[in-house]
Coordinates of C-alpha atoms in Angstrom, one line a residue:
M1 CA 48.1 6.8 160.1
A2 CA 51.5 5.8 161.5
N3 CA 51.6 2.5 163.4
P4 CA 53.0 2.9 166.9
K5 CA 55.0 -0.3 166.4
D6 CA 56.7 0.8 163.2
P7 CA 57.7 -2.2 161.2
N8 CA 60.5 -0.3 159.5
E9 CA 62.6 0.9 162.4
S10 CA 66.3 0.1 162.2
P11 CA 66.4 -3.6 163.2
E12 CA 67.5 -4.9 166.6
L13 CA 70.0 -7.4 165.2
E14 CA 70.3 -10.8 166.9
P15 CA 73.7 -12.3 167.5
N16 CA 75.2 -14.4 164.7
W17 CA 74.0 -18.0 164.4
Q18 CA 75.4 -20.5 166.9
A19 CA 76.0 -24.2 166.3
R20 CA 72.9 -25.4 168.1
T21 CA 69.2 -25.5 167.5
Q22 CA 67.5 -22.2 168.5
V23 CA 64.1 -20.7 168.8
I24 CA 64.4 -16.9 168.6
R25 CA 61.1 -15.0 168.4
G26 CA 59.6 -17.1 165.6
V27 CA 62.6 -18.7 163.8
V28 CA 64.3 -22.0 164.5
E29 CA 67.7 -22.7 162.9
R30 CA 69.3 -26.1 163.0
P31 CA 73.1 -26.3 162.6
T32 CA 74.3 -26.8 159.0
G33 CA 78.0 -25.9 159.4
G34 CA 79.8 -22.8 158.1
G35 CA 80.5 -22.0 154.5
S36 CA 80.1 -20.0 151.3
D37 CA 76.3 -19.8 151.1
C38 CA 73.7 -18.6 153.5
L39 CA 70.3 -17.1 154.1
V40 CA 69.8 -13.8 156.1
V41 CA 66.5 -12.7 157.7
I42 CA 66.0 -9.1 156.5
Y43 CA 62.3 -8.6 157.3
T44 CA 59.5 -9.8 159.5
R45 CA 56.1 -8.2 159.9
E46 CA 56.8 -7.3 163.6
G47 CA 59.9 -5.4 162.6
R48 CA 61.8 -7.1 165.4
G49 CA 62.5 -10.8 165.9
P50 CA 65.4 -12.5 164.3
L51 CA 66.5 -9.7 161.9
G52 CA 70.1 -10.2 160.8
K53 CA 70.0 -14.0 161.6
R54 CA 72.1 -16.1 159.3
V55 CA 71.3 -19.6 158.2
P56 CA 74.5 -21.2 156.7
L57 CA 74.0 -23.6 153.7
D58 CA 77.1 -25.8 153.2
G59 CA 78.9 -29.0 153.9
P60 CA 77.2 -32.3 153.0
L61 CA 73.8 -30.7 153.2
Q62 CA 71.9 -31.3 150.0
E63 CA 68.3 -30.4 151.0
L64 CA 66.6 -28.5 153.8
T65 CA 62.9 -27.7 154.3
I66 CA 61.4 -24.4 155.4
G67 CA 58.0 -24.1 157.1
R68 CA 55.9 -23.7 160.2
D69 CA 56.2 -27.3 161.4
V70 CA 58.9 -27.9 164.0
G71 CA 60.3 -30.8 161.9
N72 CA 61.7 -28.4 159.3
A73 CA 65.3 -27.4 159.1
V74 CA 64.3 -23.7 159.2
V75 CA 61.1 -23.1 161.2
L76 CA 59.2 -19.9 160.5
D77 CA 56.6 -19.7 163.2
Y78 CA 54.1 -17.5 161.5
D79 CA 50.5 -18.2 160.5
S80 CA 51.1 -17.1 156.9
V81 CA 53.7 -19.9 156.5
S82 CA 52.5 -23.4 155.5
R83 CA 53.6 -26.3 157.7
R84 CA 56.0 -27.5 154.9
H85 CA 56.1 -24.3 152.8
A86 CA 59.2 -24.8 150.6
R87 CA 62.5 -26.6 150.3
L88 CA 66.0 -25.8 149.2
V89 CA 67.7 -28.4 147.1
R90 CA 71.4 -28.4 146.0
R91 CA 71.9 -29.4 142.3
D92 CA 75.2 -29.1 140.5
A93 CA 76.7 -26.7 143.2
Q94 CA 73.6 -24.5 143.0
W95 CA 70.7 -24.0 145.4
W96 CA 67.2 -24.3 144.0
L97 CA 64.2 -23.0 145.9
I98 CA 61.1 -25.1 145.4
D99 CA 57.6 -24.3 146.6
N100 CA 55.8 -27.2 148.2
N101 CA 52.3 -26.2 147.0
S102 CA 52.1 -23.8 149.9
T103 CA 48.9 -21.9 150.7
N104 CA 50.4 -18.4 150.2
G105 CA 53.1 -19.1 147.7
T106 CA 56.8 -18.5 147.6
Y107 CA 58.3 -15.4 146.0
V108 CA 61.7 -14.6 144.7
N109 CA 62.4 -11.0 144.0
D110 CA 58.7 -10.2 144.4
S111 CA 57.7 -12.8 141.7
A112 CA 55.7 -15.9 142.5
S113 CA 58.0 -18.9 142.0
R114 CA 57.4 -22.7 141.8
E115 CA 61.1 -23.6 141.2
T116 CA 63.9 -21.2 140.9
V117 CA 67.7 -21.4 140.9
L118 CA 69.0 -18.9 143.5
R119 CA 71.5 -16.1 142.6
N120 CA 73.5 -14.0 144.9
G121 CA 71.3 -11.2 146.4
D122 CA 68.0 -12.8 145.7
R123 CA 65.2 -11.9 148.1
I124 CA 62.9 -14.8 149.2
K125 CA 59.5 -14.0 150.7
I126 CA 57.8 -16.8 152.6
G127 CA 54.7 -15.6 154.3
D128 CA 55.6 -12.7 156.5
V129 CA 59.3 -13.2 156.4
I130 CA 61.9 -12.0 153.8
L131 CA 65.2 -13.7 153.6
K132 CA 68.2 -12.7 151.4
Y133 CA 70.3 -15.4 149.7
L134 CA 74.1 -14.7 149.8
S135 CA 76.7 -16.7 147.9
G136 CA 80.3 -16.3 146.9
E137 CA 83.8 -16.3 148.2
D138 CA 83.6 -12.9 149.9
L139 CA 80.6 -13.9 152.0
E140 CA 81.5 -12.0 155.1
A141 CA 81.7 -8.7 153.2
E142 CA 78.4 -9.5 151.6
F143 CA 76.9 -10.3 155.0
M144 CA 78.2 -7.1 156.6
S145 CA 76.9 -5.0 153.6
T146 CA 73.5 -6.6 154.0
I147 CA 73.5 -5.7 157.7
S148 CA 74.5 -2.2 157.0
Q149 CA 71.7 -1.8 154.4
M150 CA 69.2 -3.1 156.9
M151 CA 70.2 -0.3 159.3
V152 CA 68.7 2.3 157.0
T153 CA 66.3 0.4 154.8
D154 CA 62.8 -1.1 155.2
G155 CA 63.1 -4.7 154.2
L156 CA 59.7 -5.0 152.6
T157 CA 59.5 -1.8 150.5
Q158 CA 63.1 -0.9 150.1
A159 CA 62.3 2.7 151.1
H160 CA 64.4 4.2 153.9
N161 CA 63.3 3.3 157.4
K162 CA 61.9 5.7 159.9
R163 CA 65.1 6.3 161.8
H164 CA 67.1 7.2 158.7
L165 CA 64.2 9.4 157.5
L166 CA 64.2 11.4 160.7
E167 CA 68.0 11.7 160.7
Q168 CA 67.9 13.2 157.2
L169 CA 65.0 15.4 158.1
D170 CA 66.9 16.9 161.0
N171 CA 69.9 17.5 158.8
E172 CA 67.9 19.2 156.1
L173 CA 66.0 21.4 158.7
N174 CA 69.3 22.6 160.1
R175 CA 70.6 23.4 156.5
S176 CA 67.4 25.3 155.7
A177 CA 67.6 27.2 159.0
R178 CA 71.2 28.2 158.3
H179 CA 70.9 29.1 154.6
G180 CA 67.2 29.9 154.2
R181 CA 66.8 27.2 151.5
P182 CA 63.4 25.9 150.6
L183 CA 62.5 22.4 151.9
G184 CA 59.3 20.5 151.2
L185 CA 57.8 17.5 152.9
I186 CA 55.1 15.1 151.5
M187 CA 53.3 12.7 153.8
F188 CA 51.0 10.1 152.2
D189 CA 49.3 6.9 153.0
I190 CA 47.2 4.3 151.1
D191 CA 43.5 4.9 151.2
H192 CA 41.4 2.2 153.0
F193 CA 44.4 0.0 153.5
K194 CA 42.8 -1.9 156.3
K195 CA 40.0 -2.9 153.9
V196 CA 42.6 -4.1 151.4
N197 CA 44.1 -6.4 154.1
D198 CA 40.7 -7.6 155.3
T199 CA 39.5 -8.3 151.8
Y200 CA 42.5 -9.7 150.0
G201 CA 44.8 -10.7 152.9
H202 CA 48.1 -9.4 154.4
L203 CA 50.2 -10.7 151.6
A204 CA 48.2 -8.7 149.1
G205 CA 48.7 -5.7 151.4
D206 CA 52.5 -6.3 151.3
H207 CA 52.3 -6.4 147.6
I208 CA 50.5 -3.1 147.4
L209 CA 53.1 -1.5 149.8
R210 CA 56.0 -2.7 147.6
E211 CA 54.3 -1.6 144.4
V212 CA 53.5 1.9 145.7
A213 CA 57.0 2.3 147.0
G214 CA 58.4 1.2 143.7
I215 CA 56.3 3.8 141.9
V216 CA 57.6 6.6 144.1
R217 CA 61.3 5.4 144.0
G218 CA 61.1 5.5 140.2
R219 CA 60.0 9.1 140.3
I220 CA 62.2 10.8 142.9
R221 CA 65.5 12.6 142.1
R222 CA 68.9 12.4 143.6
G223 CA 69.0 14.1 147.0
E224 CA 65.4 13.5 147.8
V225 CA 64.7 11.1 150.7
F226 CA 61.9 8.6 150.5
G227 CA 61.0 6.7 153.7
R228 CA 58.4 4.4 155.2
Y229 CA 57.2 6.3 158.2
G230 CA 54.9 3.6 159.7
G231 CA 52.4 1.0 158.5
E232 CA 51.0 2.3 155.2
E233 CA 52.3 5.8 155.7
F234 CA 55.3 7.2 153.8
A235 CA 57.2 10.4 153.7
L236 CA 59.1 12.2 150.9
L237 CA 61.6 14.9 151.9
L238 CA 62.4 17.4 149.2
P239 CA 65.4 19.7 149.6
E240 CA 65.6 22.8 147.4
T241 CA 61.9 22.4 146.5
T242 CA 59.4 25.2 146.7
A243 CA 55.8 24.7 147.9
Q244 CA 54.5 24.7 144.3
G245 CA 57.2 22.2 143.3
A246 CA 56.2 19.9 146.1
V247 CA 52.5 20.1 145.2
T248 CA 53.2 19.4 141.6
L249 CA 55.2 16.3 142.5
A250 CA 52.5 15.1 144.9
Q251 CA 49.9 15.4 142.2
E252 CA 52.0 13.5 139.8
I253 CA 52.6 10.7 142.3
R254 CA 48.9 10.6 143.2
A255 CA 48.0 10.1 139.5
L256 CA 50.7 7.5 138.9
V257 CA 49.3 5.4 141.8
A258 CA 45.6 5.9 140.8
N259 CA 46.4 4.8 137.2
N260 CA 48.5 1.9 138.1
D261 CA 47.2 -1.6 137.6
F262 CA 47.6 -3.4 140.9
V263 CA 47.2 -7.2 140.5
F264 CA 47.8 -9.8 143.2
D265 CA 46.9 -13.5 142.9
N266 CA 45.0 -12.7 139.6
Q267 CA 42.9 -10.2 141.4
R268 CA 42.9 -6.5 140.4
I269 CA 43.0 -4.3 143.5
P270 CA 42.0 -0.6 143.2
V271 CA 44.5 1.6 145.0
T272 CA 44.7 5.3 145.7
I273 CA 46.7 7.5 148.1
S274 CA 46.1 10.7 149.9
L275 CA 48.9 13.2 150.3
G276 CA 49.6 16.2 152.6
V277 CA 52.3 18.8 151.6
A278 CA 54.1 21.1 154.0
Q279 CA 56.7 23.7 153.3
W280 CA 59.4 24.6 155.9
N281 CA 59.4 28.0 157.5
P282 CA 61.5 29.4 160.4
A283 CA 58.7 28.6 163.0
I284 CA 59.3 24.9 162.3
R285 CA 62.3 23.9 164.5
T286 CA 62.1 20.1 164.7
A287 CA 61.4 17.1 162.5
E288 CA 58.4 16.2 164.6
E289 CA 56.9 19.7 164.1
F290 CA 57.4 19.5 160.3
I291 CA 55.8 16.0 160.2
R292 CA 52.8 17.2 162.2
V293 CA 52.2 20.0 159.7
A294 CA 52.4 17.6 156.7
D295 CA 50.3 15.0 158.6
A296 CA 47.6 17.6 159.3
K297 CA 47.4 18.2 155.6
L298 CA 47.2 14.5 155.0
Y299 CA 44.2 14.2 157.3
Q300 CA 42.6 17.1 155.4
A301 CA 43.0 15.3 152.1
K302 CA 41.3 12.3 153.7
R303 CA 38.5 14.4 155.1
D304 CA 38.0 16.0 151.7
G305 CA 37.4 12.6 150.1
R306 CA 40.7 10.9 149.7
N307 CA 42.7 10.3 146.5
R308 CA 43.8 13.9 146.5
V309 CA 46.5 16.4 147.6
A310 CA 46.1 19.0 150.4
A311 CA 48.6 21.8 150.9

């Protein structure tokens, strides 16, 4: 279920970029000056590394390369990154991202891209790394907003991260204990996810995680909290929701995922999820206890054959 090294914990942010070549847990940056455009590292598979690092794009610079080879301007030292994976080229005061026929492709806002003009806020995925492109006069405010968002959000799936999820769970448990209000919790994960990674590759697995998270985000209501608990496991916290209401929602989400057409690199990938539903009662005093109850139901759903809800 949950990965002990959760990739979605609040990031350990590195200090801001300094004017010298650096190697910091997998990323090398070469000095490009300071200015109005930059890239920010918002996700790596390890969930640690250079999160929050900023690569300025300015001055006389007109082109820089990105890849695994140490000769690149930005070195991403990950096996999923090609030696000269992509390049940024400045044309008419705009930055274009160009894929260099890389093995695993270059993605902008989750869409494969050969050549794309970058817009403020675009998310660039190169191998196991996601960078955000920031541009504009108020760059510092944009940068600080991005950092603040990283503190509560998983960079890959855009679900809340585990730390924020647990904080909200504690808050809602206290509220239910004080006022006797109903509170539901759904824990779910992707069936046979290791097989998906082994068969189609980790980038396909990332695609599945993003797609599943997008399906759930499109279904939840205001006040409900959706988070990535670890690896392929997610949680959905449901204030003011009865046990039957939580089961009904879980069944709906299960069907939406099972009926969705997941396609990556022109290959259709069958995907299902198993879900466990728990309802708060006064005997449950901590977030960890509540999660254990829902997780036990999730294990039951898997034992009973997967692609189902247990409550």
